[in-house]
Amino acid sequence: MEKYDVAIIGSGPGGYVGAIRCAQLGMKTALIEKYDSLGGTCLNVGCIPSKALLDSSEHYHQAEKDFKEHGIELKDLKVNFKQMVERKRGVVEQTVGGIDFLMKKNKIDVYHGMGSFEDKNTIKISGKKEEKIEAKNIVIATGSKPASLPFIEIDKERIITSTEALELDNVPKKMIVIGGGVIGLELGSVYARLGTQVDVIEYMDRIIPTMDSTMGKELQKSLKKLGMNFHLSHKVKEVKRNKNKVTVKADDKKGKEVSFDADYCLVSVGRRPYTDNLGLDKAGVKVDDKGRVEVNEKLQTNVSHIYAIGDVVRGAMLAHKAEEEGTFVAEVINGEHPHVDYNLIPGVVYTWPEVASVGKTEEELKEAKVNYKVGSFPFKASGRARASMDTDGLIKVLADKETDEILGVHMCGPRAADMIAEAVVAMEYRATAEDISRMSHAHPTFTEAFREATLDATGKRAIHI
Ligand code: FAD
Ligand code: NAD
């Protein structure tokens, strides 16, 4: 039986990054993946394909809505959805191929097949053939799968999850989206841009409810302009398919029954940790009441040489969080003392405008009774945003009232996904709002809006509002 220093189960951004870091540190490393392609949810059916469709659909939308005003006239503009999906497949293929290359480069042994514990140190791999390997340390990086509601039967044809929504044959006329979170809004906006009538049904009284509430309000205004309909404070109680039609029944906030019809229903109510058929009981590894593998601050399970990372453990289900933990765990195994600051892991919604956040929300600061101040700046006051016709949204900075330290930054606007990095750096170095306000930001850029929001936070010094 082949023996390893580390075996990692799951090749998503947690697993493959962890494997590379282990190999860099000189450990003999195995990576086990049940599918033929590496990269996990993120590369195959998550981050990368969704962004490919978001980019393509946004190009179409701009051509349709904004080009004329820019002075560009097009004849016979139409969507070739098959080509759009084909391009997306190409992007995924290339990206996944890159991971194969990185595994070879780092001399990591890759096993394709379902990994399961035989005991605390032995893993059985059931693929084309059955193999067993032994490892001193094991990392569970098995990720997550779409969650559903108890009364919904996902048939993957008309009642679908994000995985199928990335592979439809044509642009639906009508789509119901259950859940106004990240997936619902990203994929909902892809189809709304392409002409689908999209109805979002959300249980809470706002969309993206875990983010700062100003962001949900701003984004909803923009997505309404795109034609998306929102039904907030609605409790879905029935989802039925009849041939090519799906009917969803829900109770509105007054308890009155409402009904929606569409060609497709996308169920995007969250994801669940995935440990099916992993044989955790054979290794004696515990899970919590939500099915997540329990870990301590070193990401060790209750069995000290078995670790777990990414979507299968507590915390945000984000690729870059999983990557951080992959690196972290490799360094822990190597006897180092790494650190992940979970407060500084940014969250992004890749709609247009984009939403990006880091640190505390205003609601969290209120609840923690922190004495804070707010500075904000709307994109409609930005010259750069006017030039590119991206004037929706704003940047909001939350800073400690006494010390001026930045505690949270929330952006809804053009290129917010990229701009949030400046806020992460600022907060990592514990910058004050005044620190940022005194740094030169190139003109004209969207980043000036961040500086203006910090100026606003420090004694209302903003220049352009
Ligand atoms: P995963 O990526 O889920 O990988 C786990 C891997 O383990 C899978 O390949 C699985 O096949 C394998 N596996 C499971 N069990 C076994 C077993 N027993 N044996 C062998 N292999 C096994 N996050 C972002 O940060 N940004 C985004 O833009 C973003 N967009 C997303 C869009 C969509 C539509 C979805 C669904 C998710 C998106 N996410 C995004 C979330 C992101 O994909 C996840 O947070 C991330 O993939 C988690 O990484 P992971 O390594 O923990 O697990
Ligand atoms: P989510 O948690 O973002 O949103 C789920 C939404 O469904 C919430 O708004 C919730 O209130 C709502 N909901 C729950 N039960 C409901 C019900 N019965 N009726 C109506 N609404 C209901 O989950 P998601 O959008 O499915 O995404 C899953 C995970 O994937 C998220 O944790 C997210 O972090 C990750 N993801 C990230 C990105 C990104 O980083 N850009 C993109 C896609 C997915």
Coordinates of C-alpha atoms and ligand atoms in Angstrom, one line a residue:
M1 CA 0.0 0.0 0.0
E2 CA 1.3 3.5 -1.0
K3 CA 2.1 5.6 2.1
Y4 CA 1.8 9.4 2.3
D5 CA 2.6 12.2 4.7
V6 CA -0.7 13.8 3.7
A7 CA -3.8 12.6 1.8
I8 CA -6.4 15.2 0.9
I9 CA -10.0 14.1 0.0
G10 CA -11.6 16.6 -2.4
S11 CA -9.9 18.7 -5.1
G12 CA -11.8 22.0 -4.8
P13 CA -10.0 25.3 -4.0
G14 CA -9.5 24.0 -0.4
G15 CA -8.1 20.6 -1.4
Y16 CA -5.9 21.5 -4.4
V17 CA -4.4 24.6 -2.8
G18 CA -3.7 22.6 0.4
A19 CA -2.1 19.9 -1.7
I20 CA 0.2 22.4 -3.4
R21 CA 1.2 24.0 -0.1
C22 CA 1.9 20.5 1.4
A23 CA 4.1 19.6 -1.6
Q24 CA 5.9 22.9 -1.4
L25 CA 6.7 22.1 2.2
G26 CA 8.3 18.8 1.1
M27 CA 5.5 16.4 2.1
K28 CA 4.6 13.4 0.1
T29 CA 1.0 14.3 -0.9
A30 CA -2.0 12.5 -2.4
L31 CA -5.1 14.2 -3.7
I32 CA -8.3 12.2 -4.1
E33 CA -11.2 13.3 -6.3
K34 CA -14.4 11.4 -7.2
Y35 CA -15.0 13.2 -10.5
D36 CA -12.8 13.0 -13.6
S37 CA -11.9 16.7 -13.5
L38 CA -10.2 18.5 -10.6
G39 CA -11.2 21.9 -9.2
G40 CA -14.3 21.0 -7.2
T41 CA -17.5 23.0 -7.2
C42 CA -15.8 26.3 -7.8
L43 CA -14.0 25.5 -11.1
N44 CA -16.6 23.0 -12.5
V45 CA -20.1 24.2 -11.5
G46 CA -19.5 27.3 -9.3
C47 CA -17.4 30.4 -9.4
I48 CA -15.8 30.1 -12.8
P49 CA -18.7 29.0 -15.0
S50 CA -21.1 31.4 -13.3
K51 CA -18.7 34.3 -13.9
A52 CA -18.3 33.3 -17.6
L53 CA -22.1 33.5 -18.1
L54 CA -22.3 36.7 -16.0
D55 CA -19.7 38.3 -18.3
S56 CA -21.3 37.1 -21.5
S57 CA -24.8 38.1 -20.5
E58 CA -23.6 41.5 -19.3
H59 CA -21.9 42.2 -22.7
Y60 CA -25.3 41.4 -24.4
H61 CA -27.2 43.5 -21.9
Q62 CA -24.9 46.5 -22.5
A63 CA -25.1 46.1 -26.2
E64 CA -28.8 46.1 -26.0
K65 CA -29.4 48.9 -23.5
D66 CA -26.4 51.2 -23.4
F67 CA -24.5 51.0 -26.7
K68 CA -26.9 53.4 -28.5
E69 CA -26.2 56.1 -25.9
H70 CA -22.5 55.5 -26.4
G71 CA -23.0 56.1 -30.1
I72 CA -22.6 52.5 -31.2
E73 CA -25.4 51.1 -33.4
L74 CA -25.8 47.4 -34.0
K75 CA -28.2 45.7 -36.3
D76 CA -29.7 42.2 -35.7
L77 CA -28.4 41.8 -32.2
K78 CA -29.3 38.5 -30.8
V79 CA -28.3 35.9 -28.3
N80 CA -26.7 32.7 -29.4
F81 CA -27.2 30.9 -26.1
K82 CA -25.6 27.6 -27.3
Q83 CA -22.4 29.5 -28.1
M84 CA -22.6 31.3 -24.7
V85 CA -22.7 28.0 -22.9
E86 CA -20.1 26.5 -25.2
R87 CA -17.7 29.3 -24.4
K88 CA -18.4 28.8 -20.7
R89 CA -17.5 25.1 -21.1
G90 CA -14.2 26.1 -22.8
V91 CA -13.3 28.4 -19.9
V92 CA -14.0 25.6 -17.4
E93 CA -12.0 23.1 -19.4
Q94 CA -9.0 25.4 -19.6
T95 CA -9.1 26.3 -15.9
V96 CA -9.5 22.7 -14.8
G97 CA -6.7 21.6 -17.1
G98 CA -4.5 24.2 -15.3
I99 CA -5.1 22.3 -12.0
D100 CA -3.9 19.0 -13.7
F101 CA -0.8 20.8 -14.7
L102 CA -0.2 22.2 -11.2
M103 CA -0.6 18.7 -9.7
K104 CA 2.1 17.3 -12.0
K105 CA 4.4 20.3 -11.5
N106 CA 4.2 19.8 -7.7
K107 CA 4.6 16.0 -8.0
I108 CA 1.2 15.4 -6.2
D109 CA -0.3 11.9 -6.8
V110 CA -3.8 12.3 -8.0
Y111 CA -6.4 9.5 -7.5
H112 CA -9.7 9.6 -9.2
G113 CA -12.5 7.8 -7.3
M114 CA -14.7 8.1 -4.2
G115 CA -12.5 8.3 -1.1
S116 CA -13.7 6.8 2.1
F117 CA -12.1 6.0 5.5
E118 CA -11.3 2.4 6.2
D119 CA -9.8 3.4 9.6
K120 CA -8.1 6.5 11.0
N121 CA -5.1 6.3 8.6
T122 CA -6.4 4.3 5.6
I123 CA -8.4 5.5 2.7
K124 CA -10.1 3.3 0.2
I125 CA -10.5 4.8 -3.3
S126 CA -13.3 3.4 -5.4
G127 CA -12.8 4.5 -8.9
K128 CA -12.2 2.5 -12.1
K129 CA -10.2 0.2 -9.8
E130 CA -10.2 0.0 -6.1
E131 CA -7.1 1.1 -4.3
K132 CA -6.1 1.8 -0.7
I133 CA -3.6 4.3 0.6
E134 CA -2.2 5.1 4.0
A135 CA -1.5 8.6 5.3
K136 CA 0.0 10.1 8.5
N137 CA -2.3 13.1 8.1
I138 CA -5.6 13.3 6.3
V139 CA -7.5 16.5 5.2
I140 CA -11.2 16.3 4.5
A141 CA -12.0 18.9 1.8
T142 CA -15.2 17.4 0.4
G143 CA -17.1 20.7 0.1
S144 CA -20.8 21.1 -0.3
K145 CA -23.9 20.3 -2.4
P146 CA -27.0 22.4 -3.0
A147 CA -29.5 22.3 -0.2
S148 CA -33.3 22.1 -0.8
L149 CA -36.5 22.4 1.2
P150 CA -38.2 19.2 2.5
F151 CA -41.2 19.5 0.2
I152 CA -39.3 20.2 -3.0
E153 CA -38.2 17.4 -5.4
I154 CA -35.4 18.7 -7.5
D155 CA -35.8 16.8 -10.8
K156 CA -32.8 18.6 -12.4
E157 CA -34.9 19.3 -15.5
R158 CA -37.4 22.0 -14.6
I159 CA -36.9 22.2 -10.8
I160 CA -33.2 22.8 -10.8
T161 CA -30.1 23.9 -8.8
S162 CA -27.3 26.1 -9.9
T163 CA -25.5 23.2 -11.5
E164 CA -28.3 22.7 -14.1
A165 CA -28.9 26.5 -14.4
L166 CA -25.4 26.7 -15.8
E167 CA -26.2 24.2 -18.6
L168 CA -29.7 25.0 -19.9
D169 CA -30.4 24.4 -23.6
N170 CA -32.1 27.7 -24.2
V171 CA -33.1 31.0 -22.6
P172 CA -36.3 30.4 -20.6
K173 CA -39.3 32.7 -21.0
K174 CA -39.9 32.7 -17.2
M175 CA -37.9 31.5 -14.2
I176 CA -38.8 31.5 -10.6
V177 CA -35.9 31.8 -8.2
I178 CA -36.4 30.6 -4.7
G179 CA -33.9 32.4 -2.4
G180 CA -32.6 35.9 -3.0
G181 CA -29.0 35.1 -1.9
V182 CA -25.8 35.0 -3.9
I183 CA -26.7 32.2 -6.3
G184 CA -30.3 33.4 -6.9
L185 CA -29.2 36.9 -7.7
E186 CA -26.1 36.0 -9.8
L187 CA -27.9 33.4 -12.0
G188 CA -31.2 35.2 -11.9
S189 CA -29.5 38.3 -13.4
V190 CA -27.8 36.2 -16.1
Y191 CA -31.2 35.1 -17.4
A192 CA -32.9 38.5 -16.7
R193 CA -30.3 40.1 -18.9
L194 CA -31.0 37.6 -21.7
G195 CA -34.7 38.4 -21.6
T196 CA -36.2 35.9 -19.1
Q197 CA -38.9 37.1 -16.7
V198 CA -37.3 36.4 -13.3
D199 CA -39.3 36.3 -10.1
V200 CA -37.3 36.0 -6.9
I201 CA -39.1 34.7 -3.9
E202 CA -37.2 35.4 -0.7
Y203 CA -38.2 34.3 2.9
M204 CA -36.5 37.3 4.6
D205 CA -37.6 40.9 4.2
R206 CA -34.6 41.8 2.1
I207 CA -32.3 40.2 -0.5
I208 CA -28.7 39.2 0.4
P209 CA -29.9 39.2 4.0
T210 CA -26.5 38.4 5.5
M211 CA -24.8 41.5 4.1
D212 CA -25.1 45.1 5.3
S213 CA -28.8 46.0 4.7
T214 CA -27.9 49.1 2.7
M215 CA -26.3 46.8 0.1
G216 CA -29.5 44.7 -0.4
K217 CA -31.6 47.9 -0.9
E218 CA -29.1 49.4 -3.4
L219 CA -28.8 46.1 -5.4
Q220 CA -32.5 45.6 -5.4
K221 CA -33.1 49.0 -7.0
S222 CA -30.6 48.1 -9.8
L223 CA -32.0 44.6 -10.4
K224 CA -35.5 46.0 -10.5
K225 CA -34.4 48.3 -13.4
L226 CA -33.1 45.1 -15.1
G227 CA -36.7 43.8 -14.9
M228 CA -36.3 41.3 -12.0
N229 CA -39.3 41.0 -9.7
F230 CA -38.9 40.6 -6.0
H231 CA -41.3 38.9 -3.6
L232 CA -39.9 39.4 -0.1
S233 CA -41.1 38.0 3.2
H234 CA -42.7 35.1 1.2
K235 CA -42.8 31.6 2.6
V236 CA -42.7 29.0 -0.2
K237 CA -44.8 26.0 0.7
E238 CA -45.3 24.0 -2.6
V239 CA -43.4 23.5 -5.8
K240 CA -45.0 21.3 -8.4
R241 CA -44.1 20.4 -12.0
N242 CA -46.7 19.7 -14.7
K243 CA -44.9 18.8 -17.9
N244 CA -42.9 21.9 -18.9
K245 CA -44.5 24.2 -16.4
V246 CA -43.6 24.7 -12.7
T247 CA -46.0 26.2 -10.2
V248 CA -44.8 27.6 -6.9
K249 CA -47.1 28.5 -4.1
A250 CA -46.1 30.7 -1.2
D251 CA -47.7 32.7 1.6
D252 CA -47.0 36.4 1.5
K253 CA -46.3 38.5 4.6
K254 CA -50.0 38.8 5.4
G255 CA -50.4 35.0 5.1
K256 CA -52.2 35.2 1.8
E257 CA -51.5 32.5 -0.7
V258 CA -49.9 33.6 -3.9
S259 CA -49.0 31.4 -6.9
F260 CA -46.3 31.7 -9.6
D261 CA -45.9 29.9 -12.9
A262 CA -42.7 29.5 -14.9
D263 CA -40.7 27.2 -17.3
Y264 CA -38.1 26.7 -14.6
C265 CA -37.7 27.0 -10.9
L266 CA -34.2 27.5 -9.6
V267 CA -33.8 26.5 -6.0
S268 CA -31.0 28.5 -4.3
V269 CA -31.7 28.4 -0.6
G270 CA -28.1 27.6 0.5
R271 CA -25.7 24.7 0.4
R272 CA -25.1 21.8 2.7
P273 CA -21.8 20.3 3.8
Y274 CA -21.0 17.1 1.9
T275 CA -19.8 14.0 3.7
D276 CA -22.0 11.3 2.1
N277 CA -20.3 7.9 1.8
L278 CA -17.1 9.2 3.4
G279 CA -17.1 6.7 6.2
L280 CA -16.5 9.3 8.9
D281 CA -17.7 6.8 11.5
K282 CA -14.9 4.4 10.6
A283 CA -12.4 7.1 11.5
G284 CA -14.5 8.3 14.5
V285 CA -14.7 11.8 13.1
K286 CA -17.6 13.9 14.6
V287 CA -20.0 16.2 12.7
D288 CA -22.1 19.0 14.3
D289 CA -25.9 19.4 14.2
K290 CA -25.7 21.0 10.8
G291 CA -23.7 18.1 9.3
R292 CA -20.4 20.1 9.3
V293 CA -17.2 18.3 10.2
E294 CA -16.3 19.7 13.7
V295 CA -12.9 21.4 13.9
N296 CA -10.9 23.4 16.5
E297 CA -9.0 26.6 15.8
K298 CA -6.2 24.6 14.1
L299 CA -8.8 22.9 11.8
Q300 CA -8.2 19.6 13.5
T301 CA -11.2 17.3 14.0
N302 CA -11.6 15.3 17.2
V303 CA -9.1 12.8 15.7
S304 CA -6.0 15.0 15.9
H305 CA -4.2 13.9 12.6
I306 CA -7.4 14.3 10.6
Y307 CA -8.2 17.9 9.5
A308 CA -11.1 19.5 7.6
I309 CA -11.3 22.7 5.5
G310 CA -13.6 24.7 3.2
D311 CA -17.3 24.4 2.8
V312 CA -17.5 21.2 4.8
V313 CA -16.6 23.1 8.0
R314 CA -18.1 26.2 9.8
G315 CA -17.8 29.6 8.3
A316 CA -18.5 31.3 4.9
M317 CA -18.9 28.9 1.9
L318 CA -16.4 30.8 -0.2
A319 CA -13.6 29.6 -2.5
H320 CA -11.0 32.1 -1.1
K321 CA -11.9 31.0 2.5
A322 CA -11.3 27.4 1.5
E323 CA -8.0 28.4 -0.1
E324 CA -6.9 30.2 3.0
E325 CA -7.7 27.1 5.0
G326 CA -5.9 24.8 2.6
T327 CA -2.7 26.8 3.1
F328 CA -3.3 27.1 6.8
V329 CA -3.7 23.4 7.3
A330 CA -0.6 22.5 5.3
E331 CA 1.4 24.9 7.5
V332 CA -0.1 23.5 10.7
I333 CA 0.8 20.0 9.7
N334 CA 4.3 21.3 9.0
G335 CA 4.5 22.5 12.6
E336 CA 4.1 26.2 11.8
H337 CA 1.7 28.7 13.5
P338 CA -0.3 30.3 10.6
H339 CA -3.3 32.6 11.1
V340 CA -6.5 33.2 9.2
D341 CA -8.4 36.4 10.1
Y342 CA -12.0 35.4 9.3
N343 CA -13.2 38.9 9.8
L344 CA -11.2 40.0 6.8
I345 CA -12.5 37.5 4.3
P346 CA -14.4 39.6 1.8
G347 CA -17.8 38.6 0.4
V348 CA -18.7 39.4 -3.2
V349 CA -21.9 39.2 -5.3
Y350 CA -21.0 39.3 -9.0
T351 CA -24.2 41.0 -10.2
W352 CA -23.9 44.4 -12.0
P353 CA -23.5 46.5 -10.0
E354 CA -21.3 44.2 -8.0
V355 CA -21.6 44.1 -4.2
A356 CA -18.5 43.6 -2.0
S357 CA -18.1 43.7 1.7
V358 CA -15.4 43.2 4.4
G359 CA -15.5 43.4 8.1
K360 CA -18.5 44.3 10.2
T361 CA -22.0 45.3 8.9
E362 CA -23.8 48.2 10.5
E363 CA -26.3 45.7 12.0
E364 CA -23.4 43.8 13.7
L365 CA -21.9 47.0 15.1
K366 CA -25.3 48.1 16.5
E367 CA -25.8 44.7 18.1
A368 CA -22.3 44.7 19.6
K369 CA -23.0 48.3 20.9
V370 CA -19.9 49.6 19.2
N371 CA -19.7 53.4 18.9
Y372 CA -19.3 53.9 15.2
K373 CA -19.6 56.5 12.5
V374 CA -20.6 56.2 8.8
G375 CA -19.1 57.7 5.7
S376 CA -20.6 57.1 2.3
F377 CA -20.2 58.2 -1.3
P378 CA -22.6 57.6 -4.2
F379 CA -21.3 56.5 -7.6
K380 CA -23.6 59.1 -9.3
A381 CA -21.1 61.7 -8.0
S382 CA -18.1 59.9 -9.5
G383 CA -16.8 61.3 -12.9
R384 CA -15.4 57.8 -13.8
A385 CA -18.8 56.2 -13.1
R386 CA -20.5 58.8 -15.3
A387 CA -18.1 58.2 -18.1
S388 CA -18.8 54.5 -18.1
M389 CA -22.6 54.9 -17.4
D390 CA -22.2 53.0 -14.1
T391 CA -23.7 55.4 -11.7
D392 CA -25.8 53.0 -9.5
G393 CA -24.7 52.2 -6.0
L394 CA -22.5 53.6 -3.3
I395 CA -19.6 52.9 -0.9
K396 CA -20.2 52.9 2.8
V397 CA -17.4 53.0 5.3
L398 CA -17.9 52.2 9.0
A399 CA -15.3 53.4 11.4
D400 CA -14.8 53.5 15.2
K401 CA -16.1 56.8 16.5
E402 CA -13.3 57.3 18.9
T403 CA -10.2 55.8 17.2
D404 CA -11.3 56.2 13.5
E405 CA -10.2 52.6 12.8
I406 CA -12.1 51.2 9.8
L407 CA -14.4 48.4 11.0
G408 CA -16.3 47.6 7.9
V409 CA -16.5 48.5 4.2
H410 CA -19.5 47.8 2.0
M411 CA -19.7 48.6 -1.7
C412 CA -22.4 48.3 -4.3
G413 CA -21.0 49.6 -7.6
P414 CA -18.9 49.0 -10.7
R415 CA -15.9 46.8 -10.1
A416 CA -16.6 46.5 -6.4
A417 CA -15.3 42.9 -6.5
D418 CA -11.8 44.2 -7.3
M419 CA -12.0 47.4 -5.3
I420 CA -12.7 45.6 -2.0
A421 CA -9.1 44.4 -1.9
E422 CA -8.0 48.0 -0.9
A423 CA -10.4 47.8 2.0
V424 CA -9.0 44.4 3.0
V425 CA -5.4 45.7 3.0
A426 CA -6.5 48.8 4.9
M427 CA -8.2 46.8 7.6
E428 CA -5.3 44.2 7.8
Y429 CA -3.0 47.1 8.6
R430 CA -5.7 48.6 10.9
A431 CA -5.9 51.8 9.0
T432 CA -8.1 54.6 10.1
A433 CA -10.5 56.3 7.7
E434 CA -8.2 59.3 7.8
D435 CA -5.2 57.2 6.7
I436 CA -7.1 56.2 3.5
S437 CA -8.5 59.7 3.0
R438 CA -4.9 61.1 2.9
M439 CA -3.7 58.6 0.2
S440 CA -3.7 59.6 -3.4
H441 CA -6.1 57.7 -5.6
A442 CA -5.7 57.9 -9.3
H443 CA -8.2 60.1 -11.1
P444 CA -10.5 59.2 -12.7
T445 CA -11.0 55.8 -11.1
F446 CA -13.8 54.1 -9.3
T447 CA -11.5 53.8 -6.3
E448 CA -11.8 57.5 -5.7
A449 CA -15.3 56.7 -4.3
F450 CA -13.7 54.7 -1.5
R451 CA -11.4 57.7 -0.6
E452 CA -14.4 60.0 -0.7
A453 CA -16.4 57.7 1.6
T454 CA -13.4 57.8 4.1
L455 CA -13.3 61.6 3.8
D456 CA -17.0 61.7 4.6
A457 CA -16.4 59.5 7.6
T458 CA -13.7 61.8 9.0
G459 CA -15.6 65.0 9.7
K460 CA -17.6 65.3 6.5
R461 CA -14.6 66.3 4.4
A462 CA -15.9 64.6 1.1
I463 CA -15.1 66.9 -1.8
H464 CA -17.6 65.9 -4.5
I465 CA -20.8 65.6 -2.5
Ligands
FAD1 P1 -15.6 22.0 -3.3 O1 -15.2 23.0 -4.3 O2 -17.0 21.7 -3.2 O3 -14.8 20.7 -3.7 C1 -15.0 19.5 -3.0 C2 -14.5 18.4 -3.9 O4 -14.5 17.2 -3.1 C3 -15.5 18.1 -5.1 O5 -14.8 18.1 -6.3 C4 -16.1 16.8 -4.8 O6 -16.3 16.0 -5.9 C5 -15.0 16.1 -4.0 N1 -15.4 15.0 -3.1 C6 -16.4 15.1 -2.2 N2 -16.5 13.9 -1.5 C7 -15.5 13.1 -2.0 C8 -15.1 11.8 -1.7 N3 -15.6 11.1 -0.7 N4 -14.0 11.3 -2.4 C9 -13.4 12.1 -3.4 N5 -13.8 13.3 -3.7 C10 -14.8 13.8 -3.0 N6 -17.3 31.2 -4.1 C11 -16.5 32.3 -4.2 O7 -15.7 32.6 -3.4 N7 -16.7 33.1 -5.3 C12 -17.6 32.8 -6.2 O8 -17.8 33.6 -7.2 C13 -18.5 31.7 -6.1 N8 -19.4 31.4 -7.0 C14 -20.1 30.3 -6.8 C15 -21.1 30.0 -7.8 C16 -21.9 28.9 -7.7 C17 -23.0 28.6 -8.7 C18 -21.7 28.0 -6.6 C19 -22.5 26.7 -6.5 C20 -20.7 28.2 -5.7 C21 -19.9 29.4 -5.8 N9 -19.0 29.7 -4.8 C22 -18.2 30.8 -5.0 C23 -18.7 28.8 -3.7 C24 -17.4 28.0 -3.9 O9 -17.7 27.2 -5.1 C25 -17.2 27.1 -2.7 O10 -17.1 27.8 -1.6 C26 -15.9 26.3 -2.9 O11 -15.9 25.6 -4.1 C27 -15.6 25.4 -1.7 O12 -14.4 24.8 -1.9 P2 -14.1 23.4 -1.2 O13 -12.7 23.0 -1.6 O14 -14.4 23.4 0.2 O15 -15.1 22.3 -1.8
NAD2 P1 -27.4 32.0 0.3 O1 -27.3 31.6 1.7 O2 -26.5 33.0 -0.2 O3 -28.9 32.5 0.0 C1 -30.0 31.7 0.3 C2 -31.2 32.6 0.3 O4 -32.3 31.8 0.4 C3 -31.2 33.5 1.6 O5 -31.4 34.8 1.2 C4 -32.3 32.9 2.4 O6 -32.9 33.8 3.2 C5 -33.2 32.3 1.3 N1 -34.1 31.2 1.8 C6 -33.8 30.2 2.6 N2 -34.9 29.4 2.8 C7 -35.8 30.0 2.0 C8 -37.2 29.6 1.8 N3 -37.7 28.5 2.4 N4 -37.9 30.4 0.9 C9 -37.4 31.5 0.3 N5 -36.1 31.8 0.6 C10 -35.3 31.1 1.4 O7 -27.2 30.6 -0.5 P2 -27.1 30.4 -2.1 O8 -27.4 31.6 -2.8 O9 -27.8 29.1 -2.4 O10 -25.5 30.1 -2.2 C11 -24.9 29.0 -1.4 C12 -23.5 29.3 -1.0 O11 -22.7 29.4 -2.2 C13 -23.5 30.6 -0.3 O12 -23.0 30.3 1.0 C14 -22.4 31.4 -1.0 O13 -21.5 31.9 -0.1 C15 -21.8 30.5 -2.0 N6 -21.7 31.3 -3.3 C16 -20.9 32.3 -3.3 C17 -20.9 33.1 -4.4 C18 -20.0 34.3 -4.4 O14 -19.1 34.4 -3.6 N7 -20.1 35.2 -5.4 C19 -21.7 32.8 -5.5 C20 -22.5 31.7 -5.4 C21 -22.5 31.0 -4.3

